[in-house]
Each structure stands twice: as structure tokens, then as C-alpha cells.
Short mmCIF file of C-alpha atoms and ligand atoms in Angstrom, two decimals:
data_model
loop_
_atom_site.label_atom_id
_atom_site.label_comp_id
_atom_site.label_asym_id
_atom_site.label_seq_id
_atom_site.Cartn_x
_atom_site.Cartn_y
_atom_site.Cartn_z
CA MET A 12 -30.00 -31.08 3.88
CA LEU A 13 -29.30 -28.00 5.97
CA PRO A 14 -32.23 -26.17 7.59
CA SER A 15 -32.74 -23.12 5.40
CA LEU A 16 -32.47 -20.77 8.40
CA LEU A 17 -28.81 -21.70 8.77
CA LEU A 18 -27.86 -20.66 5.24
CA PRO A 19 -27.59 -16.90 5.85
CA LEU A 20 -25.40 -17.64 8.89
CA LEU A 21 -23.11 -19.85 6.86
CA LEU A 22 -22.72 -17.15 4.25
CA LEU A 23 -21.71 -14.69 6.97
CA THR A 24 -19.24 -17.08 8.57
CA PRO A 25 -15.72 -15.66 8.29
CA ALA A 26 -14.17 -17.21 5.22
CA SER A 27 -10.49 -17.98 5.11
CA SER A 28 -8.94 -18.20 1.67
CA ALA A 29 -5.49 -19.09 0.45
CA THR A 30 -3.73 -18.57 -2.84
CA SER A 31 -0.19 -19.34 -3.90
CA LEU A 32 2.40 -17.21 -5.64
CA PHE A 33 5.74 -17.92 -7.35
CA VAL A 34 8.80 -15.72 -6.97
CA ALA A 35 12.07 -15.78 -8.94
CA SER A 36 15.29 -14.42 -7.41
CA TYR A 37 18.73 -13.88 -8.94
CA ALA A 38 20.04 -15.70 -5.83
CA GLY A 39 19.08 -18.91 -7.66
CA THR A 40 15.70 -19.73 -6.22
CA VAL A 41 12.10 -20.15 -7.31
CA THR A 42 10.02 -19.77 -4.15
CA SER A 43 6.37 -20.71 -3.61
CA LEU A 44 4.45 -18.48 -1.21
CA SER A 45 1.07 -18.96 0.40
CA LEU A 46 -1.12 -15.86 0.87
CA THR A 47 -3.88 -16.47 3.40
CA GLU A 48 -6.71 -14.08 4.11
CA ASN A 49 -8.80 -14.20 7.27
CA ASN A 50 -11.44 -11.49 7.73
CA GLY A 51 -9.28 -8.95 5.99
CA ASN A 52 -6.05 -10.02 7.73
CA TYR A 53 -3.43 -11.42 5.38
CA SER A 54 -0.39 -13.57 6.03
CA LEU A 55 2.30 -14.40 3.50
CA ASP A 56 4.50 -17.45 4.09
CA GLN A 57 7.16 -19.37 2.23
CA THR A 58 6.01 -22.94 1.50
CA PHE A 59 8.56 -24.33 -1.00
CA VAL A 60 11.93 -23.46 -2.59
CA SER A 61 13.49 -24.92 -5.73
CA ASN A 62 17.10 -24.49 -6.90
CA ASP A 63 16.43 -26.18 -10.25
CA CYS A 64 16.45 -22.92 -12.24
CA ALA A 65 19.80 -21.82 -10.77
CA PRO A 66 21.95 -19.80 -10.88
CA ASN A 67 19.98 -16.66 -11.91
CA PRO A 68 16.20 -17.02 -12.38
CA SER A 69 14.99 -13.94 -14.30
CA TRP A 70 11.45 -14.78 -15.40
CA LEU A 71 8.53 -17.16 -14.83
CA THR A 72 5.84 -18.11 -17.37
CA LEU A 73 2.81 -19.85 -15.88
CA ASP A 74 0.76 -22.33 -17.92
CA ALA A 75 -2.06 -22.09 -15.39
CA ASN A 76 -4.64 -24.24 -17.18
CA ARG A 77 -2.32 -27.20 -17.44
CA GLY A 78 -0.46 -26.63 -14.17
CA PHE A 79 3.11 -26.03 -15.42
CA LEU A 80 5.62 -23.30 -14.65
CA PHE A 81 8.52 -22.38 -16.95
CA CYS A 82 11.54 -20.61 -15.49
CA LEU A 83 14.35 -18.78 -17.29
CA ASN A 84 17.86 -18.66 -15.84
CA GLU A 85 19.57 -15.54 -17.22
CA GLY A 86 23.05 -16.92 -16.51
CA LEU A 87 24.57 -13.61 -15.38
CA GLU A 88 28.08 -15.06 -15.08
CA THR A 89 27.88 -17.94 -17.54
CA VAL A 90 28.07 -18.03 -21.33
CA ASN A 91 24.59 -19.55 -21.62
CA GLY A 92 21.21 -19.28 -20.00
CA SER A 93 18.73 -22.08 -19.42
CA LEU A 94 15.05 -22.98 -19.58
CA SER A 95 13.52 -25.16 -16.85
CA SER A 96 10.02 -26.57 -16.45
CA PHE A 97 8.08 -27.59 -13.37
CA LYS A 98 4.83 -29.35 -12.63
CA VAL A 99 2.76 -27.28 -10.17
CA ASN A 100 1.23 -29.32 -7.35
CA ASN A 101 -2.08 -28.32 -5.76
CA ASP A 102 -0.26 -27.02 -2.68
CA GLY A 103 1.95 -24.75 -4.82
CA SER A 104 5.06 -26.93 -4.53
CA LEU A 105 6.99 -27.65 -7.73
CA VAL A 106 8.35 -30.81 -9.34
CA HIS A 107 11.26 -30.19 -11.73
CA VAL A 108 10.63 -31.79 -15.15
CA GLN A 109 13.30 -30.65 -17.58
CA ASN A 110 16.24 -28.30 -18.04
CA THR A 111 18.07 -27.15 -21.17
CA THR A 112 20.83 -24.75 -22.16
CA THR A 113 19.84 -21.73 -24.28
CA ILE A 114 21.43 -18.70 -25.96
CA SER A 115 22.66 -16.31 -23.26
CA GLY A 116 20.51 -14.02 -21.18
CA PRO A 117 16.85 -15.12 -21.49
CA VAL A 118 14.68 -12.58 -19.64
CA SER A 119 11.08 -13.22 -20.74
CA GLY A 120 8.99 -15.97 -22.28
CA VAL A 121 5.49 -16.41 -23.68
CA ILE A 122 3.48 -19.45 -24.73
CA TYR A 123 1.95 -19.34 -28.24
CA GLY A 124 0.19 -21.65 -30.69
CA ALA A 125 -3.18 -23.37 -30.74
CA PRO A 126 -4.81 -23.41 -27.28
CA ALA A 127 -5.81 -27.06 -27.73
CA GLY A 128 -3.14 -28.08 -30.24
CA GLY A 129 0.58 -27.65 -30.81
CA ARG A 130 2.16 -24.97 -28.66
CA ALA A 131 5.61 -23.49 -28.10
CA ILE A 132 7.32 -21.01 -25.80
CA ALA A 133 9.18 -18.02 -27.31
CA LEU A 134 12.05 -16.54 -25.27
CA ALA A 135 13.58 -13.05 -25.47
CA HIS A 136 17.36 -13.08 -24.95
CA TYR A 137 18.75 -9.76 -23.69
CA THR A 138 22.51 -10.39 -23.73
CA GLY A 139 22.24 -13.01 -26.50
CA SER A 140 20.45 -10.54 -28.88
CA ALA A 141 18.06 -13.24 -30.01
CA VAL A 142 14.68 -14.90 -29.83
CA SER A 143 14.45 -18.65 -29.34
CA SER A 144 11.50 -21.02 -29.52
CA TRP A 145 10.86 -24.39 -27.85
CA HIS A 146 8.07 -26.88 -28.64
CA LEU A 147 5.93 -27.79 -25.64
CA ASN A 148 5.45 -31.54 -25.75
CA GLY A 149 3.07 -32.09 -22.84
CA GLY A 150 3.81 -33.06 -19.29
CA GLY A 151 6.15 -30.05 -18.99
CA ASN A 152 8.52 -31.54 -21.57
CA PHE A 153 9.92 -29.31 -24.30
CA SER A 154 12.30 -29.56 -27.27
CA PHE A 155 14.30 -27.16 -29.44
CA ASN A 156 12.44 -25.38 -32.24
CA GLN A 157 14.42 -22.34 -33.40
CA ASN A 158 17.09 -19.69 -32.64
CA ILE A 159 16.78 -16.28 -34.34
CA PRO A 160 19.83 -14.05 -33.73
CA PHE A 161 19.84 -10.30 -34.46
CA THR A 162 22.59 -7.78 -35.22
CA LEU A 163 22.78 -4.00 -35.14
CA ASP A 164 24.51 -1.96 -37.87
CA GLN A 165 24.88 1.17 -35.77
CA PRO A 166 24.66 1.68 -31.99
CA GLY A 167 21.71 3.74 -30.68
CA PRO A 168 22.00 7.08 -28.81
CA ALA A 169 22.32 5.44 -25.37
CA ALA A 170 25.62 3.86 -26.34
CA GLU A 171 26.22 1.73 -23.24
CA ARG A 172 22.76 0.10 -23.46
CA GLN A 173 22.24 0.25 -27.23
CA GLU A 174 25.52 -1.23 -28.51
CA ALA A 175 23.64 -4.37 -29.64
CA PRO A 176 20.05 -5.60 -29.98
CA HIS A 177 18.59 -6.42 -26.56
CA GLU A 178 15.39 -8.47 -26.74
CA HIS A 179 13.59 -7.67 -23.49
CA GLU A 180 10.16 -9.31 -23.54
CA ALA A 181 8.03 -11.68 -25.61
CA ILE A 182 4.23 -11.25 -25.69
CA VAL A 183 1.43 -12.43 -27.96
CA ASP A 184 -1.10 -10.09 -29.58
CA PRO A 185 -4.76 -10.46 -28.50
CA THR A 186 -5.62 -12.71 -31.48
CA GLY A 187 -2.73 -15.07 -30.64
CA ARG A 188 -1.51 -14.84 -34.23
CA TYR A 189 1.60 -12.69 -33.67
CA ILE A 190 4.53 -12.61 -31.21
CA LEU A 191 5.91 -9.16 -30.30
CA VAL A 192 9.36 -8.53 -28.85
CA PRO A 193 10.46 -5.09 -27.62
CA ASP A 194 14.17 -4.64 -28.42
CA LEU A 195 15.73 -2.12 -26.02
CA GLY A 196 19.02 -1.97 -27.91
CA ALA A 197 17.69 -1.60 -31.46
CA ASP A 198 14.71 0.71 -30.66
CA LEU A 199 12.29 -1.73 -32.26
CA VAL A 200 9.26 -3.74 -31.31
CA ARG A 201 9.84 -6.83 -33.43
CA VAL A 202 6.83 -8.65 -34.90
CA PHE A 203 6.70 -12.36 -35.78
CA SER A 204 4.06 -14.62 -37.26
CA TYR A 205 4.24 -18.40 -37.15
CA ASP A 206 3.12 -21.34 -39.25
CA HIS A 207 1.78 -24.80 -38.33
CA THR A 208 5.32 -25.92 -37.35
CA LEU A 209 5.38 -23.00 -34.86
CA LYS A 210 8.48 -21.60 -36.61
CA LEU A 211 8.61 -17.84 -36.13
CA GLN A 212 8.94 -15.60 -39.16
CA GLU A 213 9.97 -11.95 -38.71
CA LEU A 214 7.75 -9.28 -40.29
CA ASP A 215 8.08 -5.47 -40.41
CA PRO A 216 8.74 -4.17 -36.88
CA LEU A 217 7.49 -1.04 -35.12
CA ARG A 218 10.38 1.46 -35.26
CA VAL A 219 10.23 3.63 -32.14
CA GLU A 220 12.06 6.93 -31.59
CA ALA A 221 15.86 6.62 -31.33
CA GLY A 222 16.84 6.31 -27.66
CA ASP A 223 13.40 5.17 -26.40
CA GLY A 224 14.77 1.82 -25.24
CA PRO A 225 11.49 -0.17 -25.33
CA ARG A 226 11.35 -2.76 -22.54
CA HIS A 227 7.83 -4.19 -22.11
CA ALA A 228 4.45 -3.86 -23.85
CA ALA A 229 0.75 -4.59 -23.29
CA PHE A 230 -2.31 -4.75 -25.56
CA TYR A 231 -5.76 -3.26 -25.00
CA ASN A 232 -9.05 -3.99 -26.76
CA PRO A 233 -11.43 -1.29 -25.45
CA TYR A 234 -14.56 -3.32 -26.20
CA GLY A 235 -13.19 -6.48 -24.64
CA VAL A 236 -13.14 -8.40 -27.92
CA ALA A 237 -10.04 -9.48 -29.76
CA CYS A 238 -10.07 -9.92 -33.54
CA GLU A 239 -8.21 -8.63 -36.56
CA GLY A 240 -10.94 -6.06 -37.29
CA CYS A 241 -11.42 -5.06 -33.63
CA THR A 242 -10.16 -1.77 -32.22
CA THR A 243 -6.72 -2.62 -30.79
CA PHE A 244 -4.11 -0.53 -28.98
CA MET A 245 -0.61 -1.36 -27.75
CA TYR A 246 1.32 0.46 -25.00
CA VAL A 247 5.10 0.34 -24.62
CA THR A 248 7.18 1.27 -21.56
CA ASN A 249 10.40 2.88 -22.70
CA GLU A 250 13.07 2.17 -20.10
CA LEU A 251 15.62 4.68 -21.46
CA ALA A 252 13.27 7.58 -22.31
CA SER A 253 11.10 6.97 -19.21
CA THR A 254 7.93 7.24 -21.29
CA VAL A 255 4.81 5.28 -22.10
CA LYS A 256 3.60 5.41 -25.70
CA GLY A 257 0.28 4.21 -27.11
CA TYR A 258 -0.19 2.92 -30.66
CA ALA A 259 -3.31 2.15 -32.67
CA VAL A 260 -2.74 -1.30 -34.18
CA THR A 261 -4.01 -2.32 -37.62
CA TYR A 262 -3.93 -5.91 -38.88
CA GLU A 263 -2.73 -6.36 -42.44
CA ALA A 264 -4.74 -8.76 -44.63
CA ASN A 265 -3.84 -12.48 -44.80
CA GLY A 266 -1.57 -12.54 -41.76
CA GLY A 267 0.72 -9.97 -43.40
CA GLY A 268 1.69 -8.29 -40.13
CA LEU A 269 0.78 -5.30 -38.00
CA SER A 270 1.02 -1.58 -38.59
CA PHE A 271 1.17 1.00 -35.83
CA GLU A 272 0.19 4.64 -35.46
CA GLU A 273 1.42 6.55 -32.41
CA ILE A 274 -1.60 8.09 -30.68
CA TYR A 275 -0.36 8.82 -27.15
CA LYS A 276 2.88 9.72 -25.39
CA SER A 277 3.67 10.85 -21.84
CA SER A 278 6.11 10.36 -19.03
CA THR A 279 5.23 7.27 -16.99
CA TYR A 280 4.60 9.94 -14.33
CA GLY A 281 1.63 11.31 -16.30
CA TYR A 282 1.59 15.09 -15.76
CA LEU A 283 3.98 14.95 -12.76
CA SER A 284 7.62 15.77 -13.39
CA THR A 285 9.79 12.70 -13.93
CA PRO A 286 12.66 12.14 -11.49
CA LYS A 287 16.10 11.78 -13.04
CA GLY A 288 17.18 8.16 -13.40
CA ASN A 289 13.64 6.73 -13.52
CA ALA A 290 13.57 3.45 -15.45
CA PRO A 291 10.05 2.08 -16.14
CA SER A 292 9.74 -1.70 -15.96
CA GLU A 293 6.58 -3.80 -16.16
CA ILE A 294 3.29 -2.76 -17.81
CA HIS A 295 -0.09 -4.50 -17.48
CA VAL A 296 -3.74 -3.85 -18.24
CA SER A 297 -5.88 -4.50 -15.12
CA PRO A 298 -8.04 -7.66 -15.20
CA ASP A 299 -11.20 -5.56 -15.66
CA ASN A 300 -9.68 -3.97 -18.80
CA ARG A 301 -10.04 -0.40 -17.44
CA PHE A 302 -6.60 0.64 -16.18
CA LEU A 303 -2.95 0.52 -17.26
CA ILE A 304 -0.44 -0.14 -14.46
CA ILE A 305 3.31 0.62 -14.83
CA GLY A 306 6.30 0.03 -12.53
CA ASN A 307 8.84 2.86 -12.00
CA ARG A 308 12.35 1.95 -10.77
CA ASN A 309 15.10 4.12 -9.32
CA ASP A 310 12.85 7.16 -8.76
CA SER A 311 12.76 7.05 -4.92
CA SER A 312 10.08 9.71 -5.08
CA ILE A 313 7.76 8.87 -2.17
CA THR A 314 8.61 8.59 1.54
CA VAL A 315 6.75 5.75 3.27
CA PRO A 316 6.86 3.86 6.58
CA ASN A 317 9.20 0.88 6.83
CA LEU A 318 7.56 -2.49 6.01
CA ASP A 319 9.05 -3.75 9.28
CA PRO A 320 6.67 -2.25 11.89
CA ALA A 321 9.44 -2.49 14.52
CA ASN A 322 11.64 -0.16 12.44
CA SER A 323 10.66 3.51 12.67
CA THR A 324 13.08 4.62 9.91
CA GLN A 325 11.08 5.81 6.89
CA ILE A 326 12.19 4.68 3.43
CA GLN A 327 12.38 6.36 0.02
CA SER A 328 10.17 4.25 -2.20
CA ASP A 329 9.97 3.73 -5.95
CA THR A 330 6.49 3.87 -7.45
CA ILE A 331 3.69 2.32 -9.48
CA SER A 332 1.71 4.50 -11.90
CA THR A 333 -1.93 3.94 -12.78
CA PHE A 334 -3.61 5.41 -15.86
CA ALA A 335 -7.27 5.06 -16.87
CA LEU A 336 -7.69 3.65 -20.39
CA ASN A 337 -9.91 5.73 -22.67
CA GLU A 338 -11.91 4.19 -25.52
CA ASP A 339 -9.85 6.14 -28.06
CA GLY A 340 -6.63 4.65 -26.69
CA THR A 341 -5.45 7.79 -24.88
CA LEU A 342 -4.58 7.58 -21.18
CA LYS A 343 -5.69 9.62 -18.18
CA PHE A 344 -3.20 9.72 -15.30
CA VAL A 345 -4.84 8.47 -12.10
CA GLN A 346 -2.20 7.85 -9.42
CA LEU A 347 1.44 7.54 -8.45
CA ALA A 348 1.50 4.97 -5.62
CA PRO A 349 4.46 3.92 -3.48
CA ALA A 350 5.80 0.42 -4.21
CA TYR A 351 7.10 0.25 -0.60
CA GLY A 352 10.70 -0.35 -1.63
CA SER A 353 13.32 -0.18 -4.30
CA PHE A 354 13.17 -1.36 -7.93
CA PRO A 355 9.70 -2.81 -8.62
CA ARG A 356 11.11 -4.79 -11.55
CA HIS A 357 8.00 -6.92 -11.86
CA PHE A 358 4.45 -7.02 -10.54
CA SER A 359 1.24 -8.90 -11.23
CA THR A 360 -2.36 -8.60 -10.09
CA ASN A 361 -4.52 -11.45 -8.86
CA ALA A 362 -7.37 -12.53 -11.17
CA ILE A 363 -9.94 -10.29 -9.42
CA GLY A 364 -7.56 -7.33 -9.43
CA ASN A 365 -7.90 -6.31 -5.76
CA LEU A 366 -4.27 -7.24 -4.95
CA VAL A 367 -0.97 -6.36 -6.63
CA ALA A 368 2.10 -8.48 -5.87
CA VAL A 369 5.27 -6.43 -6.37
CA GLY A 370 8.76 -7.91 -6.77
CA LEU A 371 11.18 -5.35 -5.28
CA GLN A 372 14.54 -6.23 -6.83
CA GLU A 373 16.81 -4.08 -4.66
CA SER A 374 14.80 -4.45 -1.44
CA SER A 375 14.76 -8.28 -1.72
CA GLU A 376 11.11 -8.17 -0.76
CA VAL A 377 7.73 -9.21 -2.15
CA VAL A 378 4.97 -6.86 -1.07
CA ILE A 379 1.25 -7.38 -1.61
CA LEU A 380 -0.58 -4.06 -2.09
CA SER A 381 -4.33 -3.62 -1.85
CA ARG A 382 -6.08 -2.23 -4.93
CA ASP A 383 -9.54 -0.69 -5.28
CA ILE A 384 -11.12 -2.32 -8.33
CA THR A 385 -13.62 0.52 -8.82
CA THR A 386 -11.22 3.47 -8.75
CA GLY A 387 -8.04 1.63 -9.77
CA LEU A 388 -6.24 3.21 -6.81
CA ILE A 389 -3.42 1.17 -5.27
CA GLY A 390 -3.35 1.33 -1.48
CA GLU A 391 -1.53 0.05 1.57
CA PRO A 392 0.57 -3.12 1.86
CA VAL A 393 -1.49 -6.02 3.27
CA ALA A 394 1.47 -8.43 3.57
CA SER A 395 5.16 -8.70 2.70
CA ILE A 396 8.02 -11.17 2.91
CA GLY A 397 11.78 -10.89 2.50
CA ILE A 398 13.44 -13.24 -0.01
CA GLU A 399 17.18 -13.59 -0.45
CA GLY A 400 18.70 -11.95 -3.51
CA GLN A 401 17.39 -9.62 -6.17
CA ILE A 402 13.76 -10.38 -6.98
CA THR A 403 13.04 -10.54 -10.71
CA CYS A 404 9.48 -11.89 -11.09
CA VAL A 405 6.36 -12.56 -9.01
CA LEU A 406 3.17 -14.28 -10.21
CA PHE A 407 -0.12 -15.28 -8.64
CA ASN A 408 -0.87 -18.95 -9.30
CA GLU A 409 -4.18 -18.02 -10.93
CA GLU A 410 -5.69 -18.09 -14.38
CA HIS A 411 -6.34 -14.57 -15.70
CA ALA A 412 -9.31 -13.99 -18.01
CA LEU A 413 -7.12 -11.92 -20.32
CA GLY A 414 -3.74 -13.16 -19.27
CA SER A 415 -3.52 -16.88 -20.00
CA LEU A 416 -1.31 -16.38 -23.03
CA GLY A 417 0.46 -13.41 -21.55
CA VAL A 418 -1.79 -10.85 -23.25
C1 NAG B 524 -6.83 -9.00 12.44
O1 NAG B 524 -5.63 -8.44 12.96
C2 NAG B 524 -5.86 -7.48 13.99
C3 NAG B 524 -4.53 -6.83 14.33
O2 NAG B 524 -3.51 -7.80 14.38
C4 NAG B 524 -6.52 -8.16 15.19
O3 NAG B 524 -6.78 -7.22 16.18
C5 NAG B 524 -7.82 -8.80 14.72
O4 NAG B 524 -8.39 -9.54 15.78
C6 NAG B 524 -7.57 -9.72 13.54
N1 NAG B 524 -8.84 -10.20 13.04
C7 NAG B 524 -9.03 -11.49 12.75
C8 NAG B 524 -10.40 -11.83 12.26
O5 NAG B 524 -8.17 -12.33 12.86
C1 NAG B 525 19.91 -26.29 -15.46
O1 NAG B 525 20.92 -25.71 -16.30
C2 NAG B 525 21.68 -24.69 -15.70
C3 NAG B 525 22.62 -24.13 -16.75
O2 NAG B 525 23.27 -25.16 -17.45
C4 NAG B 525 22.40 -25.22 -14.47
O3 NAG B 525 23.08 -24.17 -13.84
C5 NAG B 525 21.39 -25.79 -13.53
O4 NAG B 525 22.04 -26.35 -12.42
C6 NAG B 525 20.58 -26.84 -14.24
N1 NAG B 525 19.61 -27.36 -13.34
C7 NAG B 525 19.33 -28.65 -13.26
C8 NAG B 525 18.30 -29.04 -12.27
O5 NAG B 525 19.89 -29.47 -13.96
C1 NAG B 526 25.36 -20.58 -25.75
O1 NAG B 526 25.37 -19.15 -25.89
C2 NAG B 526 26.02 -18.70 -27.06
C3 NAG B 526 26.03 -17.19 -26.97
O2 NAG B 526 24.72 -16.68 -26.83
C4 NAG B 526 25.30 -19.22 -28.30
O3 NAG B 526 26.00 -18.85 -29.45
C5 NAG B 526 25.18 -20.74 -28.22
O4 NAG B 526 24.37 -21.19 -29.30
C6 NAG B 526 24.53 -21.13 -26.91
N1 NAG B 526 24.41 -22.57 -26.79
C7 NAG B 526 23.24 -23.16 -26.78
C8 NAG B 526 23.26 -24.65 -26.63
O5 NAG B 526 22.19 -22.55 -26.89
C1 NAG B 527 8.72 -36.26 -20.34
O1 NAG B 527 10.04 -36.73 -20.66
C2 NAG B 527 10.51 -37.75 -19.80
C3 NAG B 527 11.92 -38.10 -20.20
O2 NAG B 527 12.67 -36.97 -20.45
C4 NAG B 527 9.59 -38.95 -19.88
O3 NAG B 527 9.99 -39.90 -18.93
C5 NAG B 527 8.15 -38.54 -19.59
O4 NAG B 527 7.30 -39.62 -19.83
C6 NAG B 527 7.73 -37.39 -20.48
N1 NAG B 527 6.38 -36.97 -20.11
C7 NAG B 527 5.41 -36.79 -21.00
C8 NAG B 527 4.08 -36.40 -20.45
O5 NAG B 527 5.60 -36.93 -22.19
C1 NAG B 528 19.49 5.89 -10.77
O1 NAG B 528 19.34 7.28 -10.99
C2 NAG B 528 20.55 8.03 -10.85
C3 NAG B 528 20.19 9.50 -11.06
O2 NAG B 528 19.25 9.92 -10.13
C4 NAG B 528 21.58 7.57 -11.83
O3 NAG B 528 22.79 8.26 -11.61
C5 NAG B 528 21.80 6.06 -11.67
O4 NAG B 528 22.65 5.61 -12.68
C6 NAG B 528 20.48 5.31 -11.77
N1 NAG B 528 20.72 3.90 -11.47
C7 NAG B 528 20.24 2.94 -12.23
C8 NAG B 528 20.62 1.55 -11.83
O5 NAG B 528 19.53 3.12 -13.19
C1 NAG B 529 15.57 0.10 9.49
O1 NAG B 529 15.29 0.45 8.15
C2 NAG B 529 16.35 1.12 7.49
C3 NAG B 529 15.83 1.54 6.11
O2 NAG B 529 15.31 0.44 5.40
C4 NAG B 529 17.55 0.19 7.40
O3 NAG B 529 18.63 0.85 6.75
C5 NAG B 529 17.97 -0.22 8.80
O4 NAG B 529 19.00 -1.20 8.69
C6 NAG B 529 16.78 -0.83 9.54
N1 NAG B 529 17.16 -1.07 10.92
C7 NAG B 529 17.01 -2.27 11.50
C8 NAG B 529 17.43 -2.35 12.93
O5 NAG B 529 16.56 -3.24 10.91
#
């Protein structure tokens, strides 16, 4: 046993901690990174690269509890996309398990089903105008469940982007009973339930305003409890209209679906004026359930120092918006923070919420930004690393209290 006098000293001893991250790039790679912290100094290093999700990885879904990673290849120049699975080793390296061809253009996936029973992964196909589902068979193995194709009778107002349905994300609601899929082309948020075979069945969708172009969505339970009778809100980032909208969600009896009432709408810039060309991307509720964080692409609205300290040229950066979540589902604009580069297509927080990893698509860079958990304010970069190609997704290899099923 240690003499008790030594204990306070041990607690004060500088602690070094390491966590891993996964990054997808359209250049064909899934890269594992190691983020090490030493007395407030961070270093970010590449530890492993896989080409098994080639040629165009667009999305990663982490099954953190079981230690598996699913990767979608969008197949930008091929007829079909693909789904790949990996076993995650303790050091963050990946072992490829399986690969299969899918309908074209998968861009997002979410795991659904019984946490301890049968589960499946639902994929949103942007170019393929479809949702597909794959049974998860354990060990990272999967098998075909279902393809659900969609058609559009009439193109939407943004003709070049709304000529067909474009499924852009798949998420589960907080109860785990429904799958929701924003459709950028059809101006819908599609709603699905599922039965014991995990077959998806489409229910009445949320019809958003024509030309909104819904891309991604996130749920919020203000009292931290998820149930069909619990107060529930959903927020949608509209890529084409450059807005965020909030909806009060009501559960119909007997699994009959969801109904939505719009209760909030603003630019993703809050009360600031929105730059022309801004295209909102990812949306997440912070791990402490108090803030809503949104990526803004193509706005170039803040001038910041170069991430390369040897380069004195300043850069025009895209941004990340933070809103405080009110109990009644309305939002209060808190901050427009620089993303330190171009096209923050995707970002994620660590489980504590004091770091935000940003995937900068056009800058070919992953940047780790500090974040104040109390105020929600995003701060300076603590580390960054260049990765070849356009970055599409970045995840911390951590279990999130609210995020294990992608909620
Ligand atoms: C952290 O980095 C700074 C600047 O590089 C250095 O001066 C300091 O000694 C470092 N601290 C530790 C604990 O490594
Ligand atoms: C997985 O499938 C895609 C598309 O068919 C292919 O490009 C890729 O090389 C495959 N990967 C492996 C490891 O088989
Ligand atoms: C390949 O993609 C086409 C177009 O999306 C689709 O019709 C076909 O079913 C796909 N093949 C497979 C095996 O998913
Ligand atoms: C996964 O499938 C492979 C063959 O495709 C098989 O060898 C392996 O045992 C399976 N793993 C599990 C855990 O079922
Ligand atoms: C970026 O914004 C400009 C207008 O400022 C627009 O012309 C351009 O098409 C936008 N680019 C993308 C990729 O959205
Ligand atoms: C410095 O940064 C600017 C802006 O990102 C870039 O265009 C330029 O190539 C960089 N110069 C060097 C020497 O890396």
C-alpha cells in the first residue's frame, strides 16, 4: 500500500492521456489518429490507414460498445456504392471484416434495433434516392435486409439539387423506435418504423417548406429523458435555405408515427446576416444536452491565422454556430466561431464535450478546437493534421452518453 502522504502528489502528477479518432477521406482512406494530451499540450498523429473502404469514403458509423466501425463508400465515379465493416483494435487500428455493394451514393448510416438483440444499419443513399438496411450479424458481419427506392413527381424549386429525392442522413429518434431520413431533394424528413424482422416501414413524413433542402437533423429532450410522452424537439439544418428549424415532436399512439409542429426558425447565423452561398452541414446537441452546434460551409466569413505557424498568410475561414437550447425548444444564438478552414462538412465532440474535431473538406485538414463546457463557446485550435483528399467525416473513438445510436 502507498503511504497516504504520497496520494495528493500522485493526483497532481501531470497526467498524459490519449484518445483515438477515425477520419474518412474521398481520397479512399479511413485514417486512425491518436490525440495525446500532456499538461494542456496536444499532439495529433496518424497511426493507421486503411484502403478497404475505397474509392470514396463518405461516412463512418461507430458501434463503440462492441468495437466495430462501419464505413460507406459513396462511389463518386462508379454505378454503386459499398458498405465495409472493421473491427476496432485497442490501439485504434482497424481490421477489415466485410465489404458489399450497395445502391449508389450512400452518405450516412445509423444502427437501430434492440440494444441487446437483433440490430441493423440503415443507410441514406443520396444519388441512389433510396434507403437500404443491412442486418448486423455479430463480429462485424452483415447481410442484406432491404432496399427502399423513392421517386419524385415534380422537381423542387432548386432544380439542379431537387431533380430527384436525395436521402442525406439516417438517424434514430430518442426512443429508438423510429428512423428519420432528411431528403434534400424532396423537401421531406422521412419517418420509418420497424418490426421484429427490422424491416423498415415508411410512415407520414415531415413536409418542410419547398426549397429548404433538409440535410441533417438532431433530437433534443430538454429534461434528459426519452420516452413517447416526454417533451421532444427535433432540429433540421436546411442546406439550400441556410436555416435551422425546430419542431415539437408528438408520438402517435401504438407506434403510429410522429407529428411535427414548427416552433423555431432562423438563419444558422442566428441574428447575424447570412453570407451568400452558405450551406449548413452537420448538426449536433452537445453531450451535456445544453447547446446545439451547427457547421457552416462556403461562408468564408472570419479571418484567422494560418494553422501552419510558419505561414503568416491569414485565411478566410468557414464557421461553426452555437445556440443555447431553451426548455421550450427555442434557440438562443451564442457564437459564430471560426472552423479554421474551408468546408466543415462534419464534426463531432468528444464524450466530455471540451473538444470538437472538425473535418475540413476543402482544406484537407482535421482540426481539434477547444470548447468551454460551461459557456458552450468554441475556442482556439489545440491540434491539427493534414490528410490527403476531401475530408468527409471525423469521429472520436468514444462512447457518447446520448450518442451511441446516433441520437
Ligand atoms: C507545452 O508546450 C509549450 C510550447 O511548446 C512548452 O513551452 C511547454 O514546456 C510544454 N509543456 C509541457 C508540459 O510539455
Ligand atoms: C469494397 O467494394 C468497393 C466497391 O465494389 C471496392 O471499390 C473496394 O475495393 C472493396 N474493398 C474491398 C476490401 O474489397
Ligand atoms: C447498383 O446501383 C444501382 C443504382 O443505384 C441499383 O439499381 C442496383 O440495385 C445496385 N446494385 C446493388 C447490388 O445494390
Ligand atoms: C463473419 O463471417 C466470416 C465469413 O464471412 C466468418 O469466417 C466469421 O466467423 C464470421 N464472424 C462471426 C463473429 O460470425
Ligand atoms: C459558394 O458560394 C458562392 C456565392 O458566394 C456560390 O457562387 C458558390 O456556388 C458556392 N459554392 C458551393 C460549392 O456551394
Ligand atoms: C500559406 O497559406 C496560404 C493560405 O492557406 C497558402 O495559399 C500558401 O500556399 C501557404 N504558403 C506556404 C509556403 O505554405
